[in-house]
Coordinates of C-alpha atoms in Angstrom, one line a residue:
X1 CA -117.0 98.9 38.2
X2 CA -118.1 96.1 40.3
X3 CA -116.4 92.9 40.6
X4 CA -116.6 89.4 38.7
X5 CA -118.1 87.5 41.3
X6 CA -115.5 84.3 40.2
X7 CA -113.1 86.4 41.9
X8 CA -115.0 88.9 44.7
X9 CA -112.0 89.7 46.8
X10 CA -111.5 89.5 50.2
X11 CA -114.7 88.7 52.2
X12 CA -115.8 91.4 55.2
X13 CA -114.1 89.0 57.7
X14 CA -111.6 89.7 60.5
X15 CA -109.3 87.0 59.6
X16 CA -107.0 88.6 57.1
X17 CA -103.8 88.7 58.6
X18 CA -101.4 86.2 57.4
X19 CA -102.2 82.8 59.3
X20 CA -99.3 82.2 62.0
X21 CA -99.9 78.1 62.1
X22 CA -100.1 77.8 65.4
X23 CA -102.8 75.9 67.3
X24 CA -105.9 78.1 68.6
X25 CA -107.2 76.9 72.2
X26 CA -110.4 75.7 70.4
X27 CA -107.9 73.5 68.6
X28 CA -105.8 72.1 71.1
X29 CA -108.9 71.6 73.4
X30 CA -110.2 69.4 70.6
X31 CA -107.0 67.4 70.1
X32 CA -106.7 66.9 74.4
X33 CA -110.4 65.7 74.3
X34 CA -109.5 62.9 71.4
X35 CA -106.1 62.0 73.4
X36 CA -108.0 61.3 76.3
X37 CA -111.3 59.6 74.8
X38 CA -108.6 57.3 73.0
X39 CA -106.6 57.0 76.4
X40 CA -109.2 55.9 78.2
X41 CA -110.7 54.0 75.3
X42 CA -114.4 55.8 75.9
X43 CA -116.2 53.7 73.9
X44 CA -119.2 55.9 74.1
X45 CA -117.1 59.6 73.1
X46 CA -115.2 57.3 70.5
X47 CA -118.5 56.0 68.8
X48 CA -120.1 59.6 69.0
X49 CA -117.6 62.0 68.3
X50 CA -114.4 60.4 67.8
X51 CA -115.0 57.6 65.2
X52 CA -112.5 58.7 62.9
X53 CA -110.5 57.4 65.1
X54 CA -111.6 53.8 65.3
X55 CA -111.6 54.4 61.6
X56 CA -108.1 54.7 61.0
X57 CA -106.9 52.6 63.4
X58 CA -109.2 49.3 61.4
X59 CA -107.6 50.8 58.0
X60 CA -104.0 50.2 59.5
X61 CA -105.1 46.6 60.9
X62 CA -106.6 45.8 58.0
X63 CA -103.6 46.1 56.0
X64 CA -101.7 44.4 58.6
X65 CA -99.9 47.5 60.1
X66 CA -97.8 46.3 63.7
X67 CA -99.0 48.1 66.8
X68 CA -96.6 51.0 66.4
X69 CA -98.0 51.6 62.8
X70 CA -101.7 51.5 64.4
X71 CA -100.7 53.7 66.6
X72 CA -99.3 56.3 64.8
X73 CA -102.6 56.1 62.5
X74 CA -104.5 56.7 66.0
X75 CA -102.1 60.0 66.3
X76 CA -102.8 61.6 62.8
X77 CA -106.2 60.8 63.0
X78 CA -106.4 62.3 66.6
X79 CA -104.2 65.6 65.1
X80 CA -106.9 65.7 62.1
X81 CA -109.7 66.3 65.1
X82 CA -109.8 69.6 65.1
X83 CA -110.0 70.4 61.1
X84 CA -112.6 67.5 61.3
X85 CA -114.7 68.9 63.6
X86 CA -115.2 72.7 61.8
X87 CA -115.9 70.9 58.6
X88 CA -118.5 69.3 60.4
X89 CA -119.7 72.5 61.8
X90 CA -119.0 74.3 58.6
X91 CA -121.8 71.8 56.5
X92 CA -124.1 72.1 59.3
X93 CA -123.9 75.9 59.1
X94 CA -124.4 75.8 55.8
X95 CA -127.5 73.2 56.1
X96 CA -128.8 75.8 58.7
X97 CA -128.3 78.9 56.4
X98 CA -130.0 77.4 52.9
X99 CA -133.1 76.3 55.3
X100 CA -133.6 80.2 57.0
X101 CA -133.0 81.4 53.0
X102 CA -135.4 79.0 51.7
X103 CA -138.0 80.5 54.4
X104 CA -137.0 83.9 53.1
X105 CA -137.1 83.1 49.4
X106 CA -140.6 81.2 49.7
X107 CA -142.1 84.8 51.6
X108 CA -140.6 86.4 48.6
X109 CA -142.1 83.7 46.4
X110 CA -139.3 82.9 44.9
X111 CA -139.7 79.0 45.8
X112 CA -142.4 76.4 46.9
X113 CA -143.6 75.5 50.3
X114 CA -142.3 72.0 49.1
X115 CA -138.7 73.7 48.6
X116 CA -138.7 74.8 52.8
X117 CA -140.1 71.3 53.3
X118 CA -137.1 69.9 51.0
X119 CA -134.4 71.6 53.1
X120 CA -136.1 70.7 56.3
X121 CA -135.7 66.8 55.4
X122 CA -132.0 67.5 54.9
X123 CA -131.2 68.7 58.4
X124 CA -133.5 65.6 59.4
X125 CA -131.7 63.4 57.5
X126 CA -128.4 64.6 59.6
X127 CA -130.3 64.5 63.2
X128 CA -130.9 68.3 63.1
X129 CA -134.1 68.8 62.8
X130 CA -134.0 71.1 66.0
X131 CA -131.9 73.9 64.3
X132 CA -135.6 74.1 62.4
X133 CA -137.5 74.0 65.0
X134 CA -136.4 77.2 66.7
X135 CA -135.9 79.1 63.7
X136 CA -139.1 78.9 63.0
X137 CA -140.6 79.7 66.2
X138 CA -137.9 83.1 65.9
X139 CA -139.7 83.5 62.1
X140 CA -142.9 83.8 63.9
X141 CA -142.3 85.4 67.1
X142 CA -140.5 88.0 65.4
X143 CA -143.2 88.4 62.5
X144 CA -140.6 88.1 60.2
X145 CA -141.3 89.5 56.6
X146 CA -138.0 88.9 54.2
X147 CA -137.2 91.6 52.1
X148 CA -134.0 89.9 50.2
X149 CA -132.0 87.1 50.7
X150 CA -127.9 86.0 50.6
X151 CA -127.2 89.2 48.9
X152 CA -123.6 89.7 47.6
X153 CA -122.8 93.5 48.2
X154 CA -119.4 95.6 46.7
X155 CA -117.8 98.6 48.3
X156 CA -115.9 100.4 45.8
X157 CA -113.4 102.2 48.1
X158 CA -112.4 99.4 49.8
X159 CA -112.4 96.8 47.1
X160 CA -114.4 94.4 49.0
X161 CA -117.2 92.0 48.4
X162 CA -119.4 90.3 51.3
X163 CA -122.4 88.1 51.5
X164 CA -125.4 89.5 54.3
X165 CA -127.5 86.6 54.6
X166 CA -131.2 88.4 55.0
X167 CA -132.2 91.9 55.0
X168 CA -136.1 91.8 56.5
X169 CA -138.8 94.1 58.4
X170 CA -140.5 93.6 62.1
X171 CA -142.6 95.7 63.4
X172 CA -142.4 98.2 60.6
X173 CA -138.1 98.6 61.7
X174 CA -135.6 97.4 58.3
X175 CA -133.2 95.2 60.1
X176 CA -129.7 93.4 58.1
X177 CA -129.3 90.0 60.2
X178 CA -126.5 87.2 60.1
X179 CA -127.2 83.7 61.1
X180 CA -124.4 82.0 63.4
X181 CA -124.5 78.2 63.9
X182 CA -123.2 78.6 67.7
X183 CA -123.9 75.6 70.0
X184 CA -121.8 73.7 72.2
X185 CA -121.7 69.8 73.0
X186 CA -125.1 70.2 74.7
X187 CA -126.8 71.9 72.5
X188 CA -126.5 75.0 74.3
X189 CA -126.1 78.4 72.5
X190 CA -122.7 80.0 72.5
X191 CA -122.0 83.3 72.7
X192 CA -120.9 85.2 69.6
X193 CA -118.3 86.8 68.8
X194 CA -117.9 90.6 68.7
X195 CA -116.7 90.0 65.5
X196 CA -120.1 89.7 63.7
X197 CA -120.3 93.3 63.8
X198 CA -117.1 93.8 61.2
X199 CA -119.0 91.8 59.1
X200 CA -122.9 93.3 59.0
X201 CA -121.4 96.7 59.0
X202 CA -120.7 95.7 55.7
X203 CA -124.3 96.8 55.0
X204 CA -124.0 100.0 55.8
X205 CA -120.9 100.5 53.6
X206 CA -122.2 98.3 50.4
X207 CA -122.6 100.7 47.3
X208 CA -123.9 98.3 44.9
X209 CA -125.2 94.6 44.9
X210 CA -125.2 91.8 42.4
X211 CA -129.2 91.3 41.0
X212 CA -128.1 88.5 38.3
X213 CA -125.5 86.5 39.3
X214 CA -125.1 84.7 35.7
X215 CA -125.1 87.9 34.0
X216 CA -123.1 89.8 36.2
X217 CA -125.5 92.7 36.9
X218 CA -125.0 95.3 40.0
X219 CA -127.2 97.7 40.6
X220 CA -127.2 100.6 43.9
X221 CA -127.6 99.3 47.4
X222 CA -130.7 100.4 48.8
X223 CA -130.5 99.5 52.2
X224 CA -127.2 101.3 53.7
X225 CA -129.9 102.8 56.3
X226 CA -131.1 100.1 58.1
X227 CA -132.5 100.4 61.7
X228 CA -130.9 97.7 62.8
X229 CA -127.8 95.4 62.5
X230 CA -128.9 92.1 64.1
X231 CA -126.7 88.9 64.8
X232 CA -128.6 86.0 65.1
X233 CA -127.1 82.9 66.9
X234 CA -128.5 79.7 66.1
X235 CA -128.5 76.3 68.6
X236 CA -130.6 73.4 69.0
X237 CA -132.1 74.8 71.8
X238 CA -132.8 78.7 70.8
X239 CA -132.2 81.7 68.5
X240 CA -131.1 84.2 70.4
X241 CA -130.8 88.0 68.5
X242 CA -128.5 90.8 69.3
X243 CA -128.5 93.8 68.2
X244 CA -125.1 95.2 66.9
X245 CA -124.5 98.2 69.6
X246 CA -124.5 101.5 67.0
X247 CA -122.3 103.3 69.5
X248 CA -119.6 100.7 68.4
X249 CA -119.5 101.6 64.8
X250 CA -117.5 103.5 64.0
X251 CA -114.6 101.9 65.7
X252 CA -115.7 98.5 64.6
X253 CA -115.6 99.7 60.9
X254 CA -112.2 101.6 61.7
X255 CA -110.9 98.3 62.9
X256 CA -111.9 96.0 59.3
X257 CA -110.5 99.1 57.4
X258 CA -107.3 98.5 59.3
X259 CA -107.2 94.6 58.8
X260 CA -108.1 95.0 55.1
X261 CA -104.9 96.9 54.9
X262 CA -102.8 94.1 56.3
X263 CA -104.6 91.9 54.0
X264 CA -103.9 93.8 51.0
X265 CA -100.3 94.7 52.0
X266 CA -100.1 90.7 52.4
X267 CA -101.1 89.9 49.3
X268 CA -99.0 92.6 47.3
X269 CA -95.8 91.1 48.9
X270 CA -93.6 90.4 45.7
X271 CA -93.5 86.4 46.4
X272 CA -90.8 86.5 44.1
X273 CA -88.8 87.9 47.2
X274 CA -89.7 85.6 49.8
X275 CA -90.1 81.8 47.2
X276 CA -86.4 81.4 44.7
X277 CA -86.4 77.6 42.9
X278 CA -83.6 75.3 44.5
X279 CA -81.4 73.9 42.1
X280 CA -80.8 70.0 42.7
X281 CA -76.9 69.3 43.9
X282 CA -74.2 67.5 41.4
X283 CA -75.2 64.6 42.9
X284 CA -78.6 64.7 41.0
X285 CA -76.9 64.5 37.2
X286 CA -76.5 60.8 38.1
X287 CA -79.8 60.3 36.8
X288 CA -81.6 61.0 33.3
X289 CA -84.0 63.9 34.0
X290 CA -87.7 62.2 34.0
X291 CA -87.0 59.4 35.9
X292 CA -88.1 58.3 39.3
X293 CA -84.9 57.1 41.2
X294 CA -85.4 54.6 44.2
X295 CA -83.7 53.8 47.3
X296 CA -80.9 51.4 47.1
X297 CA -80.9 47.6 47.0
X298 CA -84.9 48.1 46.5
X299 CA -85.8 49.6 50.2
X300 CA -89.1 51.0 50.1
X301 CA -90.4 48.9 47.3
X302 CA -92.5 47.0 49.1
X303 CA -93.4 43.0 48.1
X304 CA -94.0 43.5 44.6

């Protein structure tokens, strides 16, 4: 029986081990940039891509925080860089993705021109109008006919669910693509990760996929044989396709099978073993239960 997509399980991604908390290079490279823009006081990298920083510190001022208090709103708001910065590129991604499946939706007549046009505004309206650009020069070039679109797929024998963002034909070969967001500060594509290959090898795996989403209908996967598995990294400046190397399959699929495990064996942990309530100390029966207890003589009350 196939899922309820309210709850689809785990999602064909690498990251399924327990997070460890610590800070990734990515993240720590973020948080030294802010340091040093706010260091320096670059008024230019502080306008353009620190302003939350400025923010915080005007918020503190204007509730008239001293210096010490500004500057520890400069800290946290440098520290919240990082998560600030892949929200940003998570909403762009999106953006990105609902334009490339509007194209694919209005091939299949699903939508209106006007719907492409509509999500071609929105990345205008956020300065991105360049992400549309090239994806529609790769549409062309690539003679691009979409077959289906953001399709939710289920394999039974794993128990997990996964989202392939276009399945399409070129040049009379059925390819299964995912669209990356990848660009750096210039605009530049990045390279993608290996990782991409976890996830469209998902296709080849699927056994059914969701055709009514309200109703909760599944039906067979038809396209487990594709001729291609194609990751397709997106930038202001290019698309640039790569084709997922079929030599590697095998091993790449041994590899999610392996991290699924850990997930699963993560999750099935009895919390009950690791999470016990703490009982309050004597000291606590001071109080009637229900009330909120201050600090003495008023600290902490503030003016009021």
């Amino acid at each position: 029986m196939a899922p309820d997509l309210r709850d689809p399980g785990p999602a064909p991604e690498t990251g399924v081990s327990p997070d460890c908390g610590r800070l990734t290079r990515w993240q720590m490279t973020h948080v030294q940039d802010a340091t040093a823009a706010w260091i320096r006081q670059d008024s230019e990298a502080l306008l353009t891509r620190y302003p939350h920083i400025g923010r915080a510190v005007e918020a503190a001022k204007a509730k008239g925080r001293n210096r010490e208090a500004q500057a520890r709103a400069a800290r946290a708001a440098i520290s919240a860089t990082p998560d600030l910065v892949a929200r940003a590129a998570a909403e762009r991604g999106d953006r990105v993705h609902e334009f490339a499946e509007a194209i694919g939706k209005w091939q299949l007549g699903a939508v209106s021109a006007g719907a492409v046009d509509d999500k071609r505004d929105v990345l205008d309206a956020h300065g991105e109008g360049a992400f549309a650009d090239v994806l529609m020069d790769f549409w062309q070039r690539w003679d691009i006919q979409a077959v289906a679109n953001e399709v939710t797929v289920w394999n039974h024998g794993l128990q997990v669910a996964g989202t392939l963002d276009i399945v399409f034909r070129a040049a009379g070969r059925l390819y299964v693509g995912d669209f990356k967001t990848k660009d750096d500060r210039h605009g530049l594509t990045k390279p993608l990760s290996p990782s991409v290959g976890m996830q469209l090898l998902n296709a080849l795996h699927a056994d059914e996929h969701v055709t009514d989403t309200e109703r909760g209908v599944w039906e067979s996967w038809p396209y487990a044989r594709p001729d291609h598995l194609l990751a397709i990294a997106v930038s202001p400046s290019a698309v640039v396709p790569q084709l997922i190397n079929p030599d590697t399959y095998d091993r790449q699929w041994a590899t999610f099978t392996h991290l699924r495990g850990l997930w699963q064996s993560y999750r099935d942990g009895d919390s009950g073993s690791v999470l016990r309530p703490a009982q309050p100390p004597p000291s606590a029966a001071r109080w009637p239960d229900g009330e909120l207890v201050g600090l003495p003589d008023g600290v902490g009350a503030g003016s009021r």
